[in-house]
Amino acid sequence: MDGKLSQSNKEQLEYFVGLGPRRFTLLYSITRDGCSSDTFHQRCDYQGPTVTVLYNQQGSVYGGYTSASWSSNGTNTRDEKAFLFQLQYSGSNRPKKFPITNTAYSIYCEPSYGPMFGGYTAYDMNSFSGTINKSGTYYQLNGSCTYGANYAMSGVSSWNEIHNGNLQVTELEVYSVCVQPSTRSASTGTDDKEFVAWGKHPEFGDELRQELLQEIASMQPYSELKLQEYRVLLIGPVGAGKSSFVNTVCSAFKGRIVQRASCGEEQHSFTKSYQAYNVKTKKNASLHFRLCDTRGLEPDLGINIKEFDYLVNGHVPEKYEFNAEASISLEDKMFVVKPSLAEKVHCVVFVIDASTLNKLDPDVMKKMKEFVKITARGNTKQALLLTKIDIADSCVKESPKHAFKSRRIQDVVVTASKMFGFPRYSILPVKNYEEEAEMREVVDILALLALRKILHFAEDYMDGILNDRGIGAESLLYSESDDLALESEAASESA
Ligand SMILES: Nc1nc2c(ncn2[C@@H]2O[C@H](COP(=O)(O)OP(=O)(O)OP(=O)(O)O)[C@@H](O)[C@H]2O)c(=O)[nH]1
Ligand SMILES: [Mg+2]
């Protein structure tokens, strides 16, 4: 659904905002989603600049713009660029912009209220609180409007000249107003001023893409270790995008959309076996890492703590078919009793869907926290890949390079860092190839930036190995302490 806002009204609002063409994406509509403050916040918090538009039965259209994100933190938000506006009055065009005068009180972000402009002594435009049911043909909003409290209402002498003396609306819509990707200049362009960059990142472009491809192609384990490849384990909930990340990385190197790992959506994991993918360049040269795809985590099924431990320590052979009900055991013929350093995992990458981070199953989260502890115990390195950032933030969907400027993504990164106890530099936002028919430079760059970090962490693991064990080849295969751990496990399994 595109919403009720006409093209000419959009153009008028673009003119008011004054930063060139915008893309209007409908986030919330009371006729579609219900008139409820909870739904408004679910749909509109942390979405960057938005415009709220109200329509009434008399044919008047009016509302407010804020370049700040809505949130549910119960405070006033400062925004020098906010304004209220009128577009139509009683069916006739009457475009008027009412700029903010008291910038500290531009919008009020209260979870039990819908969009609220103004604050402190009075709210200039307070739309509604709680839930409002439709009465006949309109919604009787329970908010109020105060003339000139924090916005300059030049050209009208009262709110009656805007809303016809009532808050009976036929529709209230909130649109995100992103930069049109095609009109956006390089990262120093004027449009960027609206975004707060949370992550330092290089200039996106083909030069960066080529540099990353070359750098990653040249990365390989230290020759003293006599290792061909770094081993990277991808683990995370069902449908998080583990297999899609494998395909995205393969695509970036092949220069075409690659479909090596099977992806899809099912109630249980789509991936059933342990597959270690090597990645090749356009000219078919093998790169020095393997991405190991696993079965998705479920509360009571699939990989459990013991199986994860076996995976990280290299006891699970490639192509192993995961048994949803039981983990691989020492008795299993395929069990790798004495794994070499090459079979051990050097970096564990937790793969999490950024758009559903807050809805993660608590039991799956508990499992993953145990996995984090096990990984840290063995000194294996870890990172967190945040997928589906295009779903988490509609502006990022338009151009994934906005990932490092999106307040919504920044928020998700901070939350993920707290949930997993990982430093923020190890949290890597990506958008996997999924609907695209053709390659996209920015999708490649995000995946390559993430992969480069992961391989640096794997190299850190190797540094630790060299430091701790010395470089005697035999000491790199299997240690006596591993034998002792397995013996005690065998004892507990048979008990
Ligand atoms: N929009 C969007 N969709 C994605 C992204 N990554 C994956 N998907 C979609 O999410 C669904 C699940 O992706 P998979 O890669 O199969 O997920 P998985 O983690 O391997 O899932 P299991 O093997 O079932 O555990 C597929 O429909 C993908 O197309 C992304 O970054 N953005
Ligand atoms: Mg999969």
Coordinates of C-alpha atoms and ligand atoms in Angstrom, one line a residue:
M1 CA 0.0 0.0 0.0
D2 CA 1.4 3.4 -1.1
G3 CA -0.7 5.6 1.2
K4 CA -3.0 8.6 0.5
L5 CA -0.4 11.3 0.1
S6 CA -0.6 12.7 -3.4
Q7 CA 2.4 13.3 -5.6
S8 CA 1.8 17.0 -5.5
N9 CA 1.7 16.9 -1.7
K10 CA 4.9 14.9 -1.7
E11 CA 6.6 17.5 -3.9
Q12 CA 5.4 20.3 -1.6
L13 CA 6.8 18.5 1.4
E14 CA 10.1 18.0 -0.4
Y15 CA 10.2 21.7 -1.1
F16 CA 9.5 22.4 2.6
V17 CA 12.3 19.9 3.7
G18 CA 14.6 21.6 1.2
L19 CA 17.2 18.8 0.7
G20 CA 16.2 17.7 -2.8
P21 CA 14.1 14.7 -3.8
R22 CA 13.0 12.3 -1.1
R23 CA 11.6 8.8 -1.2
F24 CA 8.4 8.5 0.8
T25 CA 7.9 5.0 2.4
L26 CA 4.7 4.4 4.3
L27 CA 5.6 3.2 7.7
Y28 CA 2.3 3.5 9.5
S29 CA -1.3 4.1 8.6
I30 CA -4.2 4.0 11.2
T31 CA -6.6 2.7 8.6
R32 CA -4.3 -0.2 7.7
D33 CA -2.5 -0.9 11.0
G34 CA -5.0 0.3 13.6
C35 CA -4.8 3.5 15.7
S36 CA -2.6 2.5 18.6
S37 CA 0.4 4.1 20.2
D38 CA 2.1 0.7 20.5
T39 CA 1.8 0.0 16.8
F40 CA 2.9 3.5 15.9
H41 CA 6.1 3.0 18.0
Q42 CA 6.7 -0.5 16.7
R43 CA 6.6 0.7 13.1
C44 CA 8.1 4.1 13.4
D45 CA 10.8 4.1 16.1
Y46 CA 14.4 4.6 14.9
Q47 CA 13.4 5.1 11.3
G48 CA 15.2 8.4 10.7
P49 CA 13.4 11.4 9.2
T50 CA 9.6 11.1 9.0
V51 CA 6.6 13.0 8.1
T52 CA 3.3 12.6 9.9
V53 CA 0.2 13.5 7.8
L54 CA -3.4 13.8 9.1
Y55 CA -6.5 14.0 6.8
N56 CA -10.0 15.0 7.9
Q57 CA -13.5 14.8 6.6
Q58 CA -13.5 18.5 5.6
G59 CA -10.7 17.9 3.1
S60 CA -7.9 19.4 5.2
V61 CA -4.4 17.8 5.1
Y62 CA -1.8 18.8 7.7
G63 CA 0.9 17.4 9.9
G64 CA 4.6 17.6 11.0
Y65 CA 8.1 16.7 9.9
T66 CA 11.0 15.7 12.0
S67 CA 14.5 14.8 10.9
A68 CA 15.0 13.0 14.3
S69 CA 13.9 9.4 14.8
W70 CA 10.9 8.6 16.8
S71 CA 11.7 6.5 19.9
S72 CA 10.0 5.3 23.1
N73 CA 12.4 6.8 25.5
G74 CA 9.9 9.2 27.2
T75 CA 11.9 12.4 26.5
N76 CA 11.8 15.5 24.3
T77 CA 14.0 15.4 21.3
R78 CA 15.9 18.4 19.9
D79 CA 15.6 18.9 16.2
E80 CA 16.3 22.2 14.5
K81 CA 14.8 21.0 11.2
A82 CA 11.4 20.0 12.5
F83 CA 8.3 21.9 11.2
L84 CA 4.5 21.6 11.2
F85 CA 2.7 22.2 8.0
Q86 CA -0.6 22.6 6.2
L87 CA -1.1 21.3 2.7
Q88 CA -4.9 21.6 2.1
Y89 CA -7.6 23.4 4.0
S90 CA -11.2 22.4 3.3
G91 CA -10.3 20.9 0.0
S92 CA -8.3 23.9 -1.3
N93 CA -4.5 24.0 -1.6
R94 CA -3.0 26.1 1.2
P95 CA 0.6 25.1 1.6
K96 CA 2.2 26.6 4.7
K97 CA 5.3 25.7 6.7
F98 CA 5.4 26.4 10.5
P99 CA 9.1 26.2 11.6
I100 CA 10.3 25.1 15.1
T101 CA 11.1 28.0 17.4
N102 CA 12.0 26.2 20.5
T103 CA 14.3 23.5 19.1
A104 CA 14.7 21.6 22.4
Y105 CA 11.0 20.7 22.3
S106 CA 10.5 19.6 18.7
I107 CA 9.0 16.2 19.3
Y108 CA 8.1 14.1 22.4
C109 CA 8.8 10.4 22.3
E110 CA 6.4 8.9 24.7
P111 CA 5.5 5.2 24.3
S112 CA 1.9 5.5 25.3
Y113 CA 1.3 8.4 22.7
G114 CA 1.2 8.6 19.0
P115 CA 3.2 11.3 17.2
M116 CA 3.6 14.4 19.4
F117 CA 5.1 17.7 18.3
G118 CA 6.2 20.2 20.8
G119 CA 6.5 19.7 24.6
Y120 CA 7.5 21.3 27.9
T121 CA 4.6 23.7 28.7
A122 CA 2.3 22.5 25.8
Y123 CA 2.2 20.2 22.8
D124 CA 1.7 22.0 19.6
M125 CA 0.3 18.9 17.9
N126 CA -0.5 15.9 20.1
S127 CA -2.3 13.4 18.0
F128 CA -3.5 10.6 20.3
S129 CA -2.7 8.3 23.2
G130 CA -3.5 4.6 23.7
T131 CA -5.8 2.9 21.2
I132 CA -8.6 4.7 19.3
N133 CA -11.4 2.8 17.6
K134 CA -13.1 4.1 14.4
S135 CA -16.4 5.9 15.1
G136 CA -18.3 5.6 11.8
T137 CA -16.3 7.2 9.1
Y138 CA -13.6 8.8 11.2
Y139 CA -11.3 8.4 14.2
Q140 CA -12.0 10.8 17.1
L141 CA -8.4 11.4 18.2
N142 CA -8.0 12.2 21.9
G143 CA -5.0 14.6 21.5
S144 CA -4.9 18.4 21.4
C145 CA -3.2 21.2 19.5
T146 CA -1.8 24.3 21.2
Y147 CA -1.3 27.4 19.0
G148 CA 2.3 28.7 18.8
A149 CA 3.8 26.9 21.8
N150 CA 7.0 25.8 20.1
Y151 CA 6.4 26.3 16.4
A152 CA 5.9 29.7 14.6
M153 CA 2.4 29.6 13.2
S154 CA 2.8 32.5 10.7
G155 CA -0.2 33.0 8.4
V156 CA -2.9 31.4 10.5
S157 CA -4.5 32.8 13.7
S158 CA -5.6 29.6 15.3
W159 CA -5.5 25.8 14.8
N160 CA -9.1 26.0 13.6
E161 CA -7.7 27.4 10.3
I162 CA -5.7 24.1 10.0
H163 CA -7.9 21.3 11.4
N164 CA -11.3 22.9 11.1
G165 CA -11.7 22.9 14.9
N166 CA -11.7 19.1 15.3
L167 CA -9.4 16.1 15.5
Q168 CA -11.8 13.8 13.7
V169 CA -9.5 12.2 11.1
T170 CA -10.1 9.8 8.3
E171 CA -6.5 8.9 8.2
L172 CA -3.1 9.5 9.9
E173 CA 0.0 8.3 8.1
V174 CA 3.7 8.3 8.9
Y175 CA 6.2 8.1 6.1
S176 CA 9.9 7.8 6.3
V177 CA 11.5 10.4 4.0
C178 CA 14.8 9.0 2.8
V179 CA 17.2 10.4 0.3
Q180 CA 16.5 9.2 -3.2
P181 CA 19.4 6.9 -3.9
S182 CA 20.0 8.1 -7.4
T183 CA 20.2 11.7 -6.3
R184 CA 22.6 11.0 -3.4
S185 CA 26.1 12.3 -3.8
A186 CA 29.3 10.8 -2.4
S187 CA 29.4 10.5 1.3
T188 CA 30.4 14.2 1.7
G189 CA 27.3 15.4 -0.1
T190 CA 24.7 17.5 1.4
D191 CA 22.2 14.7 2.0
D192 CA 24.6 13.0 4.3
K193 CA 24.2 15.8 6.9
E194 CA 20.9 14.2 8.0
F195 CA 22.6 11.0 9.1
V196 CA 24.8 10.5 12.0
A197 CA 27.6 8.2 11.0
W198 CA 28.0 5.7 13.8
G199 CA 30.7 3.6 12.2
K200 CA 33.8 4.9 10.5
H201 CA 33.8 3.5 7.0
P202 CA 35.7 4.1 3.8
E203 CA 34.1 5.6 0.8
F204 CA 32.0 3.1 -1.0
G205 CA 32.7 2.6 -4.7
D206 CA 34.3 0.2 -7.1
E207 CA 37.8 1.1 -5.9
L208 CA 37.0 -0.1 -2.4
R209 CA 35.4 -3.3 -3.7
Q210 CA 38.5 -4.1 -5.8
E211 CA 40.8 -3.4 -2.9
L212 CA 38.8 -5.7 -0.6
L213 CA 38.7 -8.5 -3.2
Q214 CA 42.5 -8.3 -3.6
E215 CA 43.3 -8.0 0.1
I216 CA 41.1 -11.0 1.0
A217 CA 42.5 -13.0 -1.9
S218 CA 46.0 -12.5 -0.5
M219 CA 45.1 -13.5 3.1
Q220 CA 46.3 -16.9 4.2
P221 CA 47.5 -18.6 7.4
Y222 CA 51.2 -18.2 8.3
S223 CA 53.3 -20.6 6.3
E224 CA 54.9 -22.0 9.5
L225 CA 51.5 -23.5 10.3
K226 CA 51.4 -25.4 7.1
L227 CA 47.7 -24.7 6.9
Q228 CA 45.8 -24.2 3.6
E229 CA 42.8 -22.4 5.0
Y230 CA 41.2 -20.5 7.9
R231 CA 38.0 -22.3 9.1
V232 CA 35.0 -20.1 9.9
L233 CA 31.9 -21.5 11.5
L234 CA 28.5 -19.9 10.8
I235 CA 26.0 -20.6 13.5
G236 CA 22.7 -19.0 14.4
P237 CA 18.9 -19.4 14.6
V238 CA 16.8 -20.9 11.8
G239 CA 16.4 -18.5 8.9
A240 CA 19.0 -16.0 10.1
G241 CA 20.8 -15.9 6.7
K242 CA 23.8 -18.2 7.3
S243 CA 23.6 -20.0 3.9
S244 CA 22.7 -16.7 2.2
F245 CA 25.9 -15.2 3.5
V246 CA 27.9 -18.1 2.0
N247 CA 26.3 -17.4 -1.3
T248 CA 26.8 -13.6 -1.0
V249 CA 30.5 -14.0 -0.4
C250 CA 30.8 -16.5 -3.3
S251 CA 28.9 -14.1 -5.5
A252 CA 31.1 -11.1 -4.6
F253 CA 34.2 -13.1 -5.7
K254 CA 32.6 -14.7 -8.8
G255 CA 31.1 -11.4 -10.0
R256 CA 27.7 -13.0 -10.5
I257 CA 24.9 -14.3 -8.3
V258 CA 26.0 -17.7 -7.0
Q259 CA 23.7 -20.3 -5.5
R260 CA 25.9 -22.8 -3.8
A261 CA 24.3 -23.2 -0.4
S262 CA 20.6 -23.9 -0.4
C263 CA 18.6 -21.2 1.2
G264 CA 14.9 -20.8 2.0
E265 CA 12.3 -20.5 4.7
E266 CA 11.0 -23.5 6.6
Q267 CA 9.7 -24.1 10.1
H268 CA 12.8 -26.1 10.8
S269 CA 16.3 -25.5 9.5
F270 CA 16.6 -25.5 5.7
T271 CA 20.2 -26.6 6.0
K272 CA 20.6 -30.1 7.3
S273 CA 24.3 -30.9 7.1
Y274 CA 27.7 -29.5 8.0
Q275 CA 29.0 -28.0 4.8
A276 CA 32.4 -26.4 4.5
Y277 CA 32.4 -24.1 1.4
N278 CA 35.6 -23.0 -0.2
V279 CA 35.3 -19.8 -2.2
K280 CA 36.7 -19.2 -5.7
T281 CA 37.6 -16.2 -7.7
K282 CA 36.4 -15.4 -11.2
K283 CA 39.4 -17.2 -12.5
N284 CA 38.7 -20.3 -10.4
A285 CA 41.5 -19.8 -7.9
S286 CA 40.7 -21.1 -4.4
L287 CA 40.8 -18.6 -1.6
H288 CA 42.3 -19.5 1.8
F289 CA 39.3 -19.8 4.0
R290 CA 36.3 -22.1 4.4
L291 CA 32.8 -20.9 5.4
C292 CA 31.2 -23.8 7.4
D293 CA 27.4 -23.7 7.2
T294 CA 25.4 -25.4 9.9
R295 CA 21.9 -26.4 10.8
G296 CA 19.8 -23.6 12.3
L297 CA 19.4 -23.4 16.1
E298 CA 16.0 -24.2 17.6
P299 CA 15.0 -24.2 21.2
D300 CA 14.7 -28.0 21.7
L301 CA 16.1 -29.4 18.4
G302 CA 19.3 -29.3 16.5
I303 CA 22.8 -28.4 17.6
N304 CA 23.1 -28.5 21.4
I305 CA 25.9 -27.4 23.7
K306 CA 27.9 -30.7 23.3
E307 CA 27.6 -30.8 19.6
F308 CA 28.7 -27.2 19.3
D309 CA 31.8 -28.0 21.4
Y310 CA 32.5 -30.9 19.0
L311 CA 32.0 -28.6 16.0
V312 CA 34.4 -25.9 17.3
N313 CA 37.1 -28.5 18.2
G314 CA 36.9 -30.2 14.8
H315 CA 35.4 -33.5 15.8
V316 CA 32.5 -33.2 13.3
P317 CA 33.4 -34.3 9.8
E318 CA 32.4 -32.2 6.7
K319 CA 29.1 -33.3 5.1
Y320 CA 27.9 -34.7 8.5
E321 CA 24.1 -34.9 8.5
F322 CA 22.9 -33.3 11.7
N323 CA 20.4 -35.4 13.6
A324 CA 17.8 -33.0 15.0
E325 CA 17.1 -35.2 18.0
A326 CA 20.6 -36.2 19.1
S327 CA 24.2 -34.9 18.7
I328 CA 27.1 -36.7 17.2
S329 CA 28.8 -38.9 19.7
L330 CA 32.2 -40.5 20.3
E331 CA 30.7 -43.8 19.2
D332 CA 29.8 -42.4 15.8
K333 CA 31.9 -43.9 13.0
M334 CA 32.4 -40.5 11.5
F335 CA 33.5 -38.8 14.7
V336 CA 36.9 -37.2 14.1
V337 CA 38.8 -38.4 17.2
K338 CA 42.0 -36.5 16.6
P339 CA 41.3 -33.4 14.6
S340 CA 44.1 -31.4 13.2
L341 CA 44.4 -27.6 13.5
A342 CA 42.9 -27.4 9.9
E343 CA 39.8 -29.2 11.1
K344 CA 39.3 -26.9 14.1
V345 CA 37.3 -23.8 13.9
H346 CA 39.4 -20.6 14.0
C347 CA 36.6 -18.1 14.1
V348 CA 32.9 -18.6 15.2
V349 CA 30.5 -16.2 13.5
F350 CA 27.1 -15.9 15.2
V351 CA 24.6 -15.0 12.5
I352 CA 21.6 -13.0 13.7
D353 CA 18.6 -11.4 11.8
A354 CA 18.8 -7.7 12.6
S355 CA 15.1 -7.2 12.0
T356 CA 14.0 -9.6 14.7
L357 CA 16.8 -9.2 17.2
N358 CA 14.3 -8.2 20.0
K359 CA 12.2 -11.3 19.2
L360 CA 14.9 -13.9 19.6
D361 CA 13.6 -17.0 21.3
P362 CA 14.9 -16.9 24.9
D363 CA 15.9 -20.6 24.8
V364 CA 17.9 -20.1 21.5
M365 CA 19.5 -17.0 23.1
K366 CA 20.4 -19.0 26.2
K367 CA 22.0 -21.7 23.9
M368 CA 24.0 -19.1 22.1
K369 CA 25.3 -17.5 25.3
E370 CA 26.6 -21.0 26.3
F371 CA 28.2 -21.2 22.9
V372 CA 29.9 -17.9 23.4
K373 CA 31.4 -19.2 26.7
I374 CA 32.6 -22.4 25.1
T375 CA 34.2 -20.5 22.2
A376 CA 35.9 -18.1 24.5
R377 CA 37.3 -20.9 26.7
G378 CA 39.1 -22.4 23.8
N379 CA 40.4 -19.0 22.7
T380 CA 38.7 -19.4 19.4
K381 CA 37.7 -15.9 18.1
Q382 CA 34.1 -14.8 17.6
A383 CA 32.1 -12.2 15.7
L384 CA 28.5 -11.5 15.1
L385 CA 27.0 -11.0 11.7
L386 CA 23.9 -8.9 11.6
T387 CA 21.9 -9.9 8.5
K388 CA 18.7 -8.5 6.9
I389 CA 19.6 -4.9 7.7
D390 CA 17.5 -3.9 4.7
I391 CA 14.4 -5.2 6.6
A392 CA 15.5 -3.6 9.9
D393 CA 15.7 -0.1 8.2
S394 CA 13.8 0.9 5.1
C395 CA 16.4 3.5 4.2
V396 CA 19.1 0.8 4.1
K397 CA 16.9 -1.2 1.8
E398 CA 17.2 1.6 -0.7
S399 CA 20.9 1.7 -0.4
P400 CA 22.7 -0.7 1.9
K401 CA 25.7 1.7 2.2
H402 CA 23.5 3.7 4.6
A403 CA 24.1 0.9 7.1
F404 CA 26.8 2.9 8.9
K405 CA 24.7 6.0 9.0
S406 CA 21.4 4.5 10.1
R407 CA 20.4 5.2 13.6
R408 CA 18.2 2.1 13.6
I409 CA 21.1 -0.1 12.7
Q410 CA 23.3 1.6 15.2
D411 CA 20.6 0.8 17.8
V412 CA 20.6 -2.8 16.8
V413 CA 24.4 -3.0 16.9
V414 CA 24.4 -1.6 20.5
T415 CA 21.7 -4.0 21.6
A416 CA 23.4 -7.0 20.0
S417 CA 26.7 -6.0 21.6
K418 CA 25.0 -5.9 25.0
M419 CA 23.1 -9.2 24.5
F420 CA 26.2 -11.1 23.5
G421 CA 28.8 -9.2 25.4
F422 CA 30.8 -8.6 22.2
P423 CA 32.7 -5.4 21.5
R424 CA 31.0 -3.3 18.8
Y425 CA 33.9 -3.7 16.3
S426 CA 33.1 -7.4 16.1
I427 CA 29.4 -6.8 15.1
L428 CA 29.2 -6.8 11.3
P429 CA 26.1 -5.5 9.5
V430 CA 25.4 -7.1 6.1
K431 CA 22.6 -7.4 3.5
N432 CA 22.7 -10.7 1.7
Y433 CA 21.7 -11.2 -1.9
E434 CA 18.1 -12.5 -1.9
E435 CA 15.8 -10.7 -4.3
E436 CA 18.5 -9.2 -6.6
A437 CA 18.8 -10.5 -10.1
E438 CA 22.0 -8.6 -10.7
M439 CA 25.1 -7.8 -8.6
R440 CA 25.1 -4.7 -6.4
E441 CA 28.4 -3.1 -5.5
V442 CA 27.3 -2.0 -2.0
V443 CA 26.0 -5.5 -1.1
D444 CA 29.5 -6.9 -2.1
I445 CA 31.3 -4.2 -0.1
L446 CA 29.3 -4.9 3.1
A447 CA 29.9 -8.6 2.8
L448 CA 33.6 -8.1 2.1
L449 CA 34.1 -5.7 4.9
A450 CA 32.6 -8.3 7.3
L451 CA 34.6 -11.1 5.8
R452 CA 37.9 -9.2 6.1
K453 CA 37.2 -8.6 9.8
I454 CA 36.4 -12.3 10.3
L455 CA 39.6 -13.3 8.6
H456 CA 41.6 -10.9 10.7
F457 CA 40.1 -12.5 13.8
A458 CA 41.0 -16.0 12.5
E459 CA 44.6 -14.7 12.0
D460 CA 44.5 -13.5 15.6
Y461 CA 43.7 -17.1 16.6
M462 CA 46.8 -18.3 14.7
D463 CA 48.9 -15.7 16.4
G464 CA 47.7 -17.1 19.7
I465 CA 48.6 -20.7 18.6
L466 CA 52.1 -19.7 17.6
N467 CA 52.6 -17.8 20.8
D468 CA 51.3 -20.5 23.1
R469 CA 52.5 -23.7 21.5
G470 CA 55.5 -22.8 19.5
I471 CA 55.5 -23.9 15.9
G472 CA 56.5 -27.6 16.1
A473 CA 54.2 -29.2 13.6
E474 CA 53.2 -32.1 15.9
S475 CA 52.1 -29.7 18.6
L476 CA 49.6 -28.2 16.2
L477 CA 47.7 -31.4 15.7
Y478 CA 46.2 -32.6 18.8
S479 CA 47.0 -32.0 22.5
E480 CA 47.0 -34.3 25.4
S481 CA 44.6 -32.1 27.2
D482 CA 42.1 -32.7 24.3
D483 CA 42.5 -36.5 24.9
L484 CA 41.7 -36.0 28.6
A485 CA 38.6 -34.0 27.9
L486 CA 37.3 -36.6 25.5
E487 CA 38.0 -39.4 28.0
S488 CA 36.0 -37.7 30.6
E489 CA 33.2 -37.1 28.1
A490 CA 33.2 -40.8 27.1
A491 CA 32.9 -41.7 30.7
S492 CA 29.9 -39.3 31.2
E493 CA 28.3 -40.5 28.0
S494 CA 28.5 -44.2 29.1
A495 CA 27.3 -43.3 32.6
Ligands
LIG1 N1 15.8 -9.2 3.0 C1 16.8 -10.1 3.3 N2 16.5 -11.4 3.3 C2 17.5 -12.3 3.6 C3 18.8 -11.9 4.0 N3 19.5 -12.9 4.3 C4 18.8 -14.0 4.1 N4 17.5 -13.6 3.7 C5 16.4 -14.5 3.4 O1 16.1 -15.2 4.6 C6 15.6 -16.5 4.3 C7 16.5 -17.5 5.1 O2 17.8 -17.4 4.6 P1 18.9 -18.6 4.8 O3 20.2 -18.2 4.2 O4 18.3 -19.9 4.2 O5 19.0 -18.7 6.3 P2 19.7 -19.8 7.2 O6 20.3 -19.2 8.4 O7 20.7 -20.6 6.4 O8 18.5 -20.8 7.6 P3 18.5 -22.3 8.1 O9 19.4 -23.1 7.1 O10 17.1 -22.7 7.9 O11 19.0 -22.4 9.5 C8 15.8 -16.7 2.8 O12 14.5 -16.5 2.2 C9 16.7 -15.6 2.4 O13 16.5 -15.2 1.1 C10 19.1 -10.4 4.0 O14 20.1 -9.9 4.3 N5 18.0 -9.6 3.6
MG2 MG 20.9 -22.6 5.9

